[in-house]
Short mmCIF file of C-alpha atoms in Angstrom, two decimals:
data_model
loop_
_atom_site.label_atom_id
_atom_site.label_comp_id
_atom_site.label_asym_id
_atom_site.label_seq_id
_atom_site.Cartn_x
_atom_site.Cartn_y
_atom_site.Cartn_z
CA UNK A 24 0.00 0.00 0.00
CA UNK A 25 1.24 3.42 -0.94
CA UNK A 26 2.43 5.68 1.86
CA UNK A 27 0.23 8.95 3.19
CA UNK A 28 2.77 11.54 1.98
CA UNK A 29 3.33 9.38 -1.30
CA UNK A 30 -0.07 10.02 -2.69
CA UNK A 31 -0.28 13.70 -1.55
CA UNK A 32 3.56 14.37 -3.00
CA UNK A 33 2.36 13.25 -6.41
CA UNK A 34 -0.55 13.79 -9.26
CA UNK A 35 -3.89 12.10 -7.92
CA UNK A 36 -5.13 9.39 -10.77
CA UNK A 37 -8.47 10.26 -12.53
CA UNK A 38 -10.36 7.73 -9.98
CA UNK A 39 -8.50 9.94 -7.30
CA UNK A 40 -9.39 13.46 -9.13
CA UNK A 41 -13.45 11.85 -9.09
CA UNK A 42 -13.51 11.24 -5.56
CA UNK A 43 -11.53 14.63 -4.65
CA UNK A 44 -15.11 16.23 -6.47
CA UNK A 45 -17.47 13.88 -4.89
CA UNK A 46 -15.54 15.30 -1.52
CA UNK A 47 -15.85 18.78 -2.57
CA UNK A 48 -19.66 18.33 -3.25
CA UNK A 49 -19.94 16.42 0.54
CA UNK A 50 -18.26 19.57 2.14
CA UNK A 51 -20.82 21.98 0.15
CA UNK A 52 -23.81 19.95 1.06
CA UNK A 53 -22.80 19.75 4.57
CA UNK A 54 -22.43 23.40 5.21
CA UNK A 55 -26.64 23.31 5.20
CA UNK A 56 -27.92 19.97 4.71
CA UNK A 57 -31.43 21.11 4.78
CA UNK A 58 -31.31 22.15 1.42
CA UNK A 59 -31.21 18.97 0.18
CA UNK A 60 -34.83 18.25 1.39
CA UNK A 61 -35.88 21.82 2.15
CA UNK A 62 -34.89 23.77 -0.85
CA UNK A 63 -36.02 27.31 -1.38
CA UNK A 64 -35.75 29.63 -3.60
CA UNK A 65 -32.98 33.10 -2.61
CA UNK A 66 -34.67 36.70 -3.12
CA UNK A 67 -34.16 37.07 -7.36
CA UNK A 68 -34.13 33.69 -8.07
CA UNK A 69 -37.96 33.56 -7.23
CA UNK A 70 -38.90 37.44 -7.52
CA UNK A 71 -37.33 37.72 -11.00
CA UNK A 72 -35.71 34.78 -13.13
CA UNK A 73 -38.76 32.34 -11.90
CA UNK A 74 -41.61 35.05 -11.75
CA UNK A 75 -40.48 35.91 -15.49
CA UNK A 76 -41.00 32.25 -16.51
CA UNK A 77 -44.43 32.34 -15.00
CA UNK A 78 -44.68 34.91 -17.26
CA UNK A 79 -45.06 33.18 -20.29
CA UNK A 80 -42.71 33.35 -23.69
CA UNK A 81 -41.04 30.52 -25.16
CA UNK A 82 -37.42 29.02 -23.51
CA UNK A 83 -35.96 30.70 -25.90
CA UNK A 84 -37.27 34.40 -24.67
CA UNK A 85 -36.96 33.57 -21.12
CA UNK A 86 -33.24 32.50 -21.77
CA UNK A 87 -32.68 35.90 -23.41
CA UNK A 88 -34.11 38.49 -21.36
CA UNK A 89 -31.82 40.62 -19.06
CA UNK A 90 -32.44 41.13 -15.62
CA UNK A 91 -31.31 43.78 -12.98
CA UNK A 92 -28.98 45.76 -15.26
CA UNK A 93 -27.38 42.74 -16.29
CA UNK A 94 -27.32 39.84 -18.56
CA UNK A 95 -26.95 36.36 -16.86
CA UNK A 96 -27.81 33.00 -19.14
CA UNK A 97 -27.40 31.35 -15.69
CA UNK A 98 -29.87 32.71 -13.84
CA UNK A 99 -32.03 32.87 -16.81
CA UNK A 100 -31.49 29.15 -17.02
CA UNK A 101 -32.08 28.25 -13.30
CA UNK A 102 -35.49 30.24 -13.43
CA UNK A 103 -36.82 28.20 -16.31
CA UNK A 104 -35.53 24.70 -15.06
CA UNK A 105 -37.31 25.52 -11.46
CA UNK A 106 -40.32 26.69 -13.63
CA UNK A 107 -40.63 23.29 -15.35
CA UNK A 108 -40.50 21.33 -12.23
CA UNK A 109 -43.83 20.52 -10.32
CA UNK A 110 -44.28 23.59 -8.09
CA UNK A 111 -43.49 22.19 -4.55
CA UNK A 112 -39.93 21.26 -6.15
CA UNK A 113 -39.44 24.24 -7.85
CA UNK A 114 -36.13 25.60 -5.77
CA UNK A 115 -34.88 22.11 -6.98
CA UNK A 116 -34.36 23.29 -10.85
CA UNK A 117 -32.58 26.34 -8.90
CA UNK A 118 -30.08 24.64 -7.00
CA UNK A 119 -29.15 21.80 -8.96
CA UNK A 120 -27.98 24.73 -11.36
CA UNK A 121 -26.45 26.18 -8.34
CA UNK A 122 -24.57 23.45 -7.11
CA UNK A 123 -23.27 22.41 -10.44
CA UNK A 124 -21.53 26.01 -10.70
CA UNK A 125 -20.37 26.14 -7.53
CA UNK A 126 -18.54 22.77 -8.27
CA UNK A 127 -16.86 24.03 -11.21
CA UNK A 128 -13.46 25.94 -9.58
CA UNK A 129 -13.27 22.69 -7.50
CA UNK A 130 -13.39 21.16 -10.73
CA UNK A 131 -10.79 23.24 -12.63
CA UNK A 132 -8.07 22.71 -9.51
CA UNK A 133 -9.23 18.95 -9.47
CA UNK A 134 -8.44 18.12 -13.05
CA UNK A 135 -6.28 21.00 -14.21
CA UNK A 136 -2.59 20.76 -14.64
CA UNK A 137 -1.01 23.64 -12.93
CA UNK A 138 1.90 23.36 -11.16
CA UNK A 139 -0.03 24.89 -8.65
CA UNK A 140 -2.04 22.58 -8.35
CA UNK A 141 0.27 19.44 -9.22
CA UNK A 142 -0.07 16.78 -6.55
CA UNK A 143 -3.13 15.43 -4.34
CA UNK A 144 -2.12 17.45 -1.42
CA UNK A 145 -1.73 20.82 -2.89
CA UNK A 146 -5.16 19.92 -4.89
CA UNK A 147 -6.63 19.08 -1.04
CA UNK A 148 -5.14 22.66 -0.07
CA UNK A 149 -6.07 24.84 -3.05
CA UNK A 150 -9.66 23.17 -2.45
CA UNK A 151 -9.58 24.61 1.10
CA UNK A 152 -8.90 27.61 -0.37
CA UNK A 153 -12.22 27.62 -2.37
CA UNK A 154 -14.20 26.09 0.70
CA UNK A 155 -13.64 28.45 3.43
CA UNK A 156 -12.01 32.10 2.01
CA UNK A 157 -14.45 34.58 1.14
CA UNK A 158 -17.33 31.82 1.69
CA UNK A 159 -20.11 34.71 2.33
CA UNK A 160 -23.37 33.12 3.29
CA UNK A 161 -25.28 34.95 0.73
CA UNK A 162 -23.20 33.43 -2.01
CA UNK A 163 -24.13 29.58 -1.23
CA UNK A 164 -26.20 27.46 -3.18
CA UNK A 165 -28.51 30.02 -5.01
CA UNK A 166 -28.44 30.36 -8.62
CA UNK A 167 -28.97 34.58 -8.84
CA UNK A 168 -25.36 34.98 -7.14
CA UNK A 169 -23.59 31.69 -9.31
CA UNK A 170 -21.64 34.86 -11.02
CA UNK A 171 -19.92 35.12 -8.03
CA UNK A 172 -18.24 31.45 -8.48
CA UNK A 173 -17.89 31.09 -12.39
CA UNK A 174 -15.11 35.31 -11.96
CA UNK A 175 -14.03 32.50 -9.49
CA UNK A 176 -13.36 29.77 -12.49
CA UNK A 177 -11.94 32.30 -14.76
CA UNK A 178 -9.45 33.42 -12.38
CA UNK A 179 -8.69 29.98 -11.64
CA UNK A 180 -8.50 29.59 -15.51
CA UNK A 181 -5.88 32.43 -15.82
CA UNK A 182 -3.97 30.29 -13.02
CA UNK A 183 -4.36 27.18 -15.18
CA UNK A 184 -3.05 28.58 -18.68
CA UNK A 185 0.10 29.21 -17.28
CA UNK A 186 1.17 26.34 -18.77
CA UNK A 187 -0.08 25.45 -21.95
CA UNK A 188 -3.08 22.80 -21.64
CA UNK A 189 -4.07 19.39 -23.74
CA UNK A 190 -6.19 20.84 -26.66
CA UNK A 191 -9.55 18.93 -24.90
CA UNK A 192 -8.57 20.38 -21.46
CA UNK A 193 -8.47 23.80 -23.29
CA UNK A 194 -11.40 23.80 -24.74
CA UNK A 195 -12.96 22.72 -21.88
CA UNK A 196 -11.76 25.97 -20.20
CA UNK A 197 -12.82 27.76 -23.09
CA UNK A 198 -16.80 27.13 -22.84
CA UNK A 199 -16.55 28.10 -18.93
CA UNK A 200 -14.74 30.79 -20.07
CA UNK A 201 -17.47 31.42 -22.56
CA UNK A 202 -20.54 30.48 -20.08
CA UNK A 203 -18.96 32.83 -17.48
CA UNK A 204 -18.73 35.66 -20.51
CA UNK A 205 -22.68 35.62 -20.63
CA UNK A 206 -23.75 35.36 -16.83
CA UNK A 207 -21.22 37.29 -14.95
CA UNK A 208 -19.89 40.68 -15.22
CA UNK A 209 -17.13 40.51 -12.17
CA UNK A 210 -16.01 37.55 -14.92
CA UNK A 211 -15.90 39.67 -17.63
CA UNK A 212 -13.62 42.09 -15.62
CA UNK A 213 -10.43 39.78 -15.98
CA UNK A 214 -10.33 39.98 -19.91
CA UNK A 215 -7.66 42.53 -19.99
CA UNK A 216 -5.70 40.42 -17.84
CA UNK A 217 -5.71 37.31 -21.13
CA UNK A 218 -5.12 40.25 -23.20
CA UNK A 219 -2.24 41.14 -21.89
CA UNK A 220 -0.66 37.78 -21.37
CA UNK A 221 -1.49 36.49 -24.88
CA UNK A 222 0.00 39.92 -26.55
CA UNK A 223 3.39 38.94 -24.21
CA UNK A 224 3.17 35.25 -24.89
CA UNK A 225 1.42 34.79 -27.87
CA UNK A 226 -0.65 31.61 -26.25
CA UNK A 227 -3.37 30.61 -28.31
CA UNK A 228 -5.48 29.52 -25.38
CA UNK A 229 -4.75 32.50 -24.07
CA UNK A 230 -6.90 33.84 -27.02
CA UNK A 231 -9.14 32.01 -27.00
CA UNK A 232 -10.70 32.89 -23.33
CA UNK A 233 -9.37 36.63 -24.12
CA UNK A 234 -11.82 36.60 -27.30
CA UNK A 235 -15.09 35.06 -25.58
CA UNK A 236 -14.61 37.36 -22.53
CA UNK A 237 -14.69 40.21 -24.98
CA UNK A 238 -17.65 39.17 -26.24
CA UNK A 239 -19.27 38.96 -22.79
CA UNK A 240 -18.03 42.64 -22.15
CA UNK A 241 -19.67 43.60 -25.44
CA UNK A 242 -22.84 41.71 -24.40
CA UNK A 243 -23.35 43.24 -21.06
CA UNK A 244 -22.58 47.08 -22.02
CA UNK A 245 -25.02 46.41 -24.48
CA UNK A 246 -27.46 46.17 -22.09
CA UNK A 247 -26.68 48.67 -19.69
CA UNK A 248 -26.57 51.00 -22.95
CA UNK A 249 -29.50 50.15 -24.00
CA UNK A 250 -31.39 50.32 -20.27
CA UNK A 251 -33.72 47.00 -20.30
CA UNK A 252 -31.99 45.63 -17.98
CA UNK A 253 -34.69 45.99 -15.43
CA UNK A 254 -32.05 47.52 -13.19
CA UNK A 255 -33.01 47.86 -9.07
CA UNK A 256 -31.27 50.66 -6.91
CA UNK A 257 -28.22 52.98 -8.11
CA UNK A 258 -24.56 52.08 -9.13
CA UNK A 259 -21.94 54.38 -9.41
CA UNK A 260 -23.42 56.76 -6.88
CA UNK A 261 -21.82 56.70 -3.34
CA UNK A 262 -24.07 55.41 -0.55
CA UNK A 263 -21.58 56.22 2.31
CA UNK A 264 -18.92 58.86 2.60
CA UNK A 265 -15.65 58.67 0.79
CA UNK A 266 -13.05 57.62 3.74
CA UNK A 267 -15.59 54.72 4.61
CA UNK A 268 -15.27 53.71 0.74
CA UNK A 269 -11.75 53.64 0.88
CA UNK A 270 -11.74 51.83 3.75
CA UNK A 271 -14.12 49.02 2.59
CA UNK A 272 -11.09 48.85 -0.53
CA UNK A 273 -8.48 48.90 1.63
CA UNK A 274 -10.27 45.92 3.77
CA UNK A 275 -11.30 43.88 0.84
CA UNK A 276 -7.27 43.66 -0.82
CA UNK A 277 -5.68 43.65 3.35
CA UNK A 278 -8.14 42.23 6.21
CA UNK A 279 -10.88 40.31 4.21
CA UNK A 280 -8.38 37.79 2.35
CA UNK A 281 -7.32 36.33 5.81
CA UNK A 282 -9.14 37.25 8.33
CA UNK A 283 -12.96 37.75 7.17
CA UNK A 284 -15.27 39.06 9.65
CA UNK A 285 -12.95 37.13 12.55
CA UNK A 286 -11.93 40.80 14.05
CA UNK A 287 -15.69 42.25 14.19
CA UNK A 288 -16.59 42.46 17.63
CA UNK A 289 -14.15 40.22 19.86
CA UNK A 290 -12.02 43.11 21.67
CA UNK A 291 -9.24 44.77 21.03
CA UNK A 292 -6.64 41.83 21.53
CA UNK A 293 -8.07 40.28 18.59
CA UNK A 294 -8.22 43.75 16.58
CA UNK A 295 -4.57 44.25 17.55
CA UNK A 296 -3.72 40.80 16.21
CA UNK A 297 -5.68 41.05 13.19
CA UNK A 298 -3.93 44.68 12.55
CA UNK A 299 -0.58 43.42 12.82
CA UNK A 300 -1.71 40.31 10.16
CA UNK A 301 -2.72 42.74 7.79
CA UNK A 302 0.10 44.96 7.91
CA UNK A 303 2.05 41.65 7.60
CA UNK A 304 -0.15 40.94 4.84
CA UNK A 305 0.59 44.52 3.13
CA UNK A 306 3.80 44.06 3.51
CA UNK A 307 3.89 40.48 1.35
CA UNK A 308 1.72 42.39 -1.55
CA UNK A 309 4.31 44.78 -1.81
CA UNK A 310 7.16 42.55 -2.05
CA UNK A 311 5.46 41.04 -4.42
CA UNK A 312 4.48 44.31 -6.68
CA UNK A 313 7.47 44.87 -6.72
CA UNK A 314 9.84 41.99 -7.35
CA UNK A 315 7.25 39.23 -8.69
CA UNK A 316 6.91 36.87 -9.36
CA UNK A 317 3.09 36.14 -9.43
CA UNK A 318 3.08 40.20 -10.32
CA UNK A 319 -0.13 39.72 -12.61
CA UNK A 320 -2.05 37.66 -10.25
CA UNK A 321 -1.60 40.26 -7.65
CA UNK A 322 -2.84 42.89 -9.92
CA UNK A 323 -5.57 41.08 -11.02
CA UNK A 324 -7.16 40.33 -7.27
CA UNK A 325 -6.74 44.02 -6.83
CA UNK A 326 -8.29 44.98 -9.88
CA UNK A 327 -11.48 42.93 -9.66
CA UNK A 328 -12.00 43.50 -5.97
CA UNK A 329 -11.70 46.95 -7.16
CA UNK A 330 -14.17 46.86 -10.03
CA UNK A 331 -16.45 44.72 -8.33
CA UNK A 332 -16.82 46.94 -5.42
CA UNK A 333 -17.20 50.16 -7.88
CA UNK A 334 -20.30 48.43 -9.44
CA UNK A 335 -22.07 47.08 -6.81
CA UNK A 336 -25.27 49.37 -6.00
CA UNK A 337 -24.01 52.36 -4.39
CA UNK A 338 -20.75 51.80 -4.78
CA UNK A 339 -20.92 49.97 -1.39
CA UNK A 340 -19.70 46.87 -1.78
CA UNK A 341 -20.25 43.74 0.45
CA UNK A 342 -18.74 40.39 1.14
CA UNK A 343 -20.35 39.30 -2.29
CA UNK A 344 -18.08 41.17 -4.35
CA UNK A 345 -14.57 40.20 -2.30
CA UNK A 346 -14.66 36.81 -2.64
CA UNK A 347 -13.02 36.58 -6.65
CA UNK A 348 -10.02 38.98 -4.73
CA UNK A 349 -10.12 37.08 -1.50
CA UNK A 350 -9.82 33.60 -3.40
CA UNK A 351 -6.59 34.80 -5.97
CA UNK A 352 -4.85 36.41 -2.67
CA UNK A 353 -5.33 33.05 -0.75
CA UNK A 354 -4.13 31.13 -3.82
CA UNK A 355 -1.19 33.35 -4.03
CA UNK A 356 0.00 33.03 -0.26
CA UNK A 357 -0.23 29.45 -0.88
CA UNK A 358 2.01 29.63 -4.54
CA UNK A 359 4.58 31.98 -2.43
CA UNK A 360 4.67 29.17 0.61
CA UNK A 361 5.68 26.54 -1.73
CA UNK A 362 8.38 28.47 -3.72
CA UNK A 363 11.37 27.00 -3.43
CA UNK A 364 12.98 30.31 -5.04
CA UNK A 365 11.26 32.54 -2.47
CA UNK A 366 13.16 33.32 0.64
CA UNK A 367 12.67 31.46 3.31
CA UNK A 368 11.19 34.45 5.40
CA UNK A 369 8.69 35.51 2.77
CA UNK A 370 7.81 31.59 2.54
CA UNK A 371 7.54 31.55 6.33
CA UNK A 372 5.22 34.59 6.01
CA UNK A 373 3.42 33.50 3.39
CA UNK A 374 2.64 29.67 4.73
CA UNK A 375 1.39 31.54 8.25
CA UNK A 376 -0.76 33.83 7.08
CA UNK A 377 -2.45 31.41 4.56
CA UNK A 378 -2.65 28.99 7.99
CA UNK A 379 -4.14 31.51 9.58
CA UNK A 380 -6.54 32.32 6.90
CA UNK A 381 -8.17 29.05 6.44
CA UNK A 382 -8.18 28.30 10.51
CA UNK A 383 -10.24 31.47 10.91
CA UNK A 384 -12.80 31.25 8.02
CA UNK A 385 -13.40 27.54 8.94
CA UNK A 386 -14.03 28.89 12.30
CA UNK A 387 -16.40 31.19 10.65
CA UNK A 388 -17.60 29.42 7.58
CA UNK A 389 -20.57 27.23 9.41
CA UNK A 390 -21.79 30.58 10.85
CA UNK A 391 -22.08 32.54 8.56
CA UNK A 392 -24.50 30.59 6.70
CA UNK A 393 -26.73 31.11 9.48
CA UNK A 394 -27.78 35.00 8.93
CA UNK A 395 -29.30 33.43 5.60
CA UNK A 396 -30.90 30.40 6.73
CA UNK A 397 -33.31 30.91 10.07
CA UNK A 398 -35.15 27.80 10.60
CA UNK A 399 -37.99 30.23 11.87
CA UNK A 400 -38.55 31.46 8.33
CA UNK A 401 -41.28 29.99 6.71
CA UNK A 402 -40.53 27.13 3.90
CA UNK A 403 -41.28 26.75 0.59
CA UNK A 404 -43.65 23.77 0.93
CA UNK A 405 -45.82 25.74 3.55
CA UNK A 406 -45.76 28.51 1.42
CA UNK A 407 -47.50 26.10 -1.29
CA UNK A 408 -49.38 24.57 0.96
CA UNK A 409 -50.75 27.57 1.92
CA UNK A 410 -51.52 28.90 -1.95
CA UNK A 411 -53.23 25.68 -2.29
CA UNK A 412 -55.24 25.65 0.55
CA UNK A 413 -56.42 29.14 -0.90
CA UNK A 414 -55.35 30.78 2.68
CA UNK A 415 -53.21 33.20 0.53
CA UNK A 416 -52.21 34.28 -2.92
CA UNK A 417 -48.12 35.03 -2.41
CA UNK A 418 -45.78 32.99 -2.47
CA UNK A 419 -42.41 33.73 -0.34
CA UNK A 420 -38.55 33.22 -1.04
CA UNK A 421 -35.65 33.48 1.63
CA UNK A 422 -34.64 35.77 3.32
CA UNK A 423 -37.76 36.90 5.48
CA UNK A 424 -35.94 39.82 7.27
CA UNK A 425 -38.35 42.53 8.70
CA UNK A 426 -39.14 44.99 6.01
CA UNK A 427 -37.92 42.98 3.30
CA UNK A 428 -41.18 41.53 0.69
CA UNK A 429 -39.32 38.78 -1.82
CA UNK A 430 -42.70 37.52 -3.20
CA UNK A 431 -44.73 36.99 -5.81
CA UNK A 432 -48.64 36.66 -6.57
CA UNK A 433 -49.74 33.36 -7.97
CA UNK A 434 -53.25 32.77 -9.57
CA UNK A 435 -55.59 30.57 -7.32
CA UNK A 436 -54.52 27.19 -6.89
CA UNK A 437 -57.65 24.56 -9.02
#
C-alpha cells in the first residue's frame, strides 16, 4: 500500500481526481444539509428569473431576457428549469444549477494541470482555499449569485493557462470561459488580464478565453446602454462617505483575504492581532508588486476586488463582491509558501498567514450561513401549501428579514 505523503507528494489518478469532487460536493452539502430536502428559492431567483417564466414566452425568450442591469444566461437558465418542475420542487431546478456552478473551480483545480495545483495534497489545499475564504453566506447554493463562483473559475482559468493545456482540457476551459462571458460581469472584468498575457506570450489559449470574454463585455454594455436591464437601486453613486469607501477597498485587498469578519466584535486583543496580520499581509503584496513573481495575479485580485466593489449598488460593496479577490490572494499566499525560489522568510510569512486564513474562516464558515438560513422562516412547501389551501395568494422566497417583501402573486390554486 502506498504511503500517506506518497499520494499527496504526487498527481492524484483520474479515480483519485473523481472522488476529490465527490468530496468537494460532501463539504458543500454539509455546510446546510437542509437544502437537500428543504430547498427554497434566494430573493431574485424567485422574484425575478422564476416570476419571469411564470410569465409566459417561449425558452428561448426567457433564456434571453436581461435582468437587474445585467445579462446572466445562468440565472435565466435556473429560473426556467425551477419553472418546469412541479411547483413544490421548484427551488430544486434552482439549485441543482447552483450546485453544479459552484462545483466548477473545484473542478478546474481537481483536473487541471497547474503546477499549482500538481499533486493530491496541494489539490486538497487549493480546495480549502475555495471552501472556506471569502465563503459569504449569501453566495451559497442560489443560482442569482452563481456569477460570483464562475469570476471564481476564470481566475482559476488564468492560473491554469500558465502552462499550456491538452487541446480537450483547453477547450474545456474555453466554454466556462465562454458560459462565465454571458452570466457574470465581475467575470468579464479579468479579460484585460488574457489580453495582456497572450499579446506577451502569444498563447493561443490565451486567445481564446481573451476573445469570448470580450464578447461577454460587449454583451453586457449592451445592455446597460440600451437600459432594459430591469435595473433595481443605483450604481456608481456613493451610498456612504468617501473615507468609509476607501476603507471598505483597503479591507477587501488587506483584512478580508485572511481574516474575514474574525476581528468584528471580539475586543481589542483580537483587533490588535488582526492589525498586525494585515500589515504583515501589506507588507507580502508589496514585495510582491514589486519583485514578482506572481506580479499579474496580484494585480488582477486588486483589480477585480476593485471593479467589483465600484459596481455594486451604491458603490458599497459587500462580502459578495470580495470573494473573486479574496480567493486569488489566498491562492497566491499558498504559490509563495511553496516556492522553493522565495526566501525562506517571505515563505515563512506566506505559509502563516495562509494557515491563519483558512483556521479562521473555517471557524467562521458554518456561521455565517446562518444570517441566511433561520429555521424560523417559513418554507417553501408551507408557502405552497398555503396557496393551495387558498389561505393566501403570495408565495415567499428566503430571506424573510423585517421589512424585506421577496414575493410573488400566484393565480388561485384549481
Amino acid at each position: 500500500m502506498r504511503k500517506t505523503s506518497d499520494i499527496l507528494e504526487n498527481p492524484p489518478s483520474i479515480p483519485v481526481r473523481v472522488l476529490l469532487l465527490l468530496l468537494a460536493a460532501l463539504c458543500l452539502a454539509g455546510r446546510d444539509p437542509a437544502l437537500l430536502t428543504a430547498p427554497r428559492f434566494w430573493a431574485e431567483e424567485m422574484t425575478v428569473y422564476f416570476a419571469a417564466t411564470l410569465e409566459g414566452g417561449g425558452a428561448l425568450d426567457v433564456l434571453t431576457q436581461a435582468h437587474l442591469g445585467y445579462y446572466s444566461f445562468i440565472a435565466n437558465l435556473a429560473g426556467w428549469l425551477a419553472a418546469q418542475l412541479p411547483l413544490e420542487r421548484a427551488p430544486y431546478g434552482t439549485l441543482a444549477v447552483a450546485g453544479v456552478i459552484q462545483l466548477v473551480p473545484f473542478a478546474i483545480v481537481i483536473f487541471g494541470r497547474s503546477p499549482l495545483f500538481a499533486t493530491t495534497g496541494r489539490k486538497l489545499l487549493a480546495g480549502a482555499v475555495l471552501l472556506v475564504f471569502g465563503a459569504a453566506g449569501e453566495l451559497f447554493l442560489n443560482a442569482v449569485n452563481s456569477q460570483a463562483h464562475l469570476a471564481v473559475s476564470v481566475a482559476l482559468i488564468y492560473l491554469e493557462l500558465t502552462r499550456t493545456p491538452a487541446p480537450g482540457w483547453r477547450a474545456a476551459l474555453t466554454g466556462i470561459a465562454a458560459l462565465a462571458a454571458v452570466s457574470s460581469p465581475q467575470a468579464c472584468f479579468m479579460t484585460p488580464a488574457f489580453w495582456l498575457r497572450w499579446w506577451r506570450r502569444r498563447e493561443r489559449a490565451d486567445l481564446w478565453v481573451a476573445t469570448v470574454l470580450t464578447g461577454g463585455c460587449l454583451l453586457q454594455a449592451a445592455v446597460v446602454l440600451t437600459g432594459g436591464a430591469g435595473q433595481r437601486g443605483t450604481r456608481f453613486t456613493f451610498s456612504e462617505d468617501v473615507g468609509e469607501w476607501l476603507q471598505g477597498i483597503i479591507e477587501a485587498v488587506m483584512r478580508y483575504p485572511v481574516f474575514g469578519r474574525f476581528s468584528d466584535n471580539h475586543g481589542w486583543m483580537v483587533l490588535l492581532i488582526v492589525v498586525a496580520g494585515s500589515l504583515a499581509f501589506a507588507a507580502f503584496q508589496i514585495r510582491v508588486l514589486r519583485q514578482g513573481p506572481r506580479r499579474d495575479w496580484l494585480l488582477l485580485a486588486w483589480g477585480v476586488s476593485l471593479l467589483s466593489i465600484l459596481t455594486s449598488l451604491g458603490m458599497s460593496g459587500g462580502d459578495r463582491y470580495m470573494m473573486v479577490g479574496t480567493i486569488l490572494l489566498g491562492l497566491l499566499l499558498m504559490a509563495a509558501a511553496f516556492d522553493p525560489d522565495e526566501p525562506p522568510v517571505w515563505r515563512r510569512l506566506a505559509g502563516g498567514l495562509l494557515a491563519a486564513g483558512l483556521l479562521l474562516q473555517a471557524v467562521d464558515w458554518q456561521p455565517r450561513v446562518a444570517g441566511f438560513n433561520d429555521p424560523d422562516w417559513s418554507t417553501w412547501a408551507a408557502e405552497v401549501r398555503d396557496w393551495r389551501s387558498g389561505a393566501t395568494d403570495r408565495v415567499r422566497a428566503h430571506p424573510q428579514w423585517p421589512g424585506v417583501d421577496w414575493s410573488i402573486t400566484l393565480p388561485p390554486a384549481e
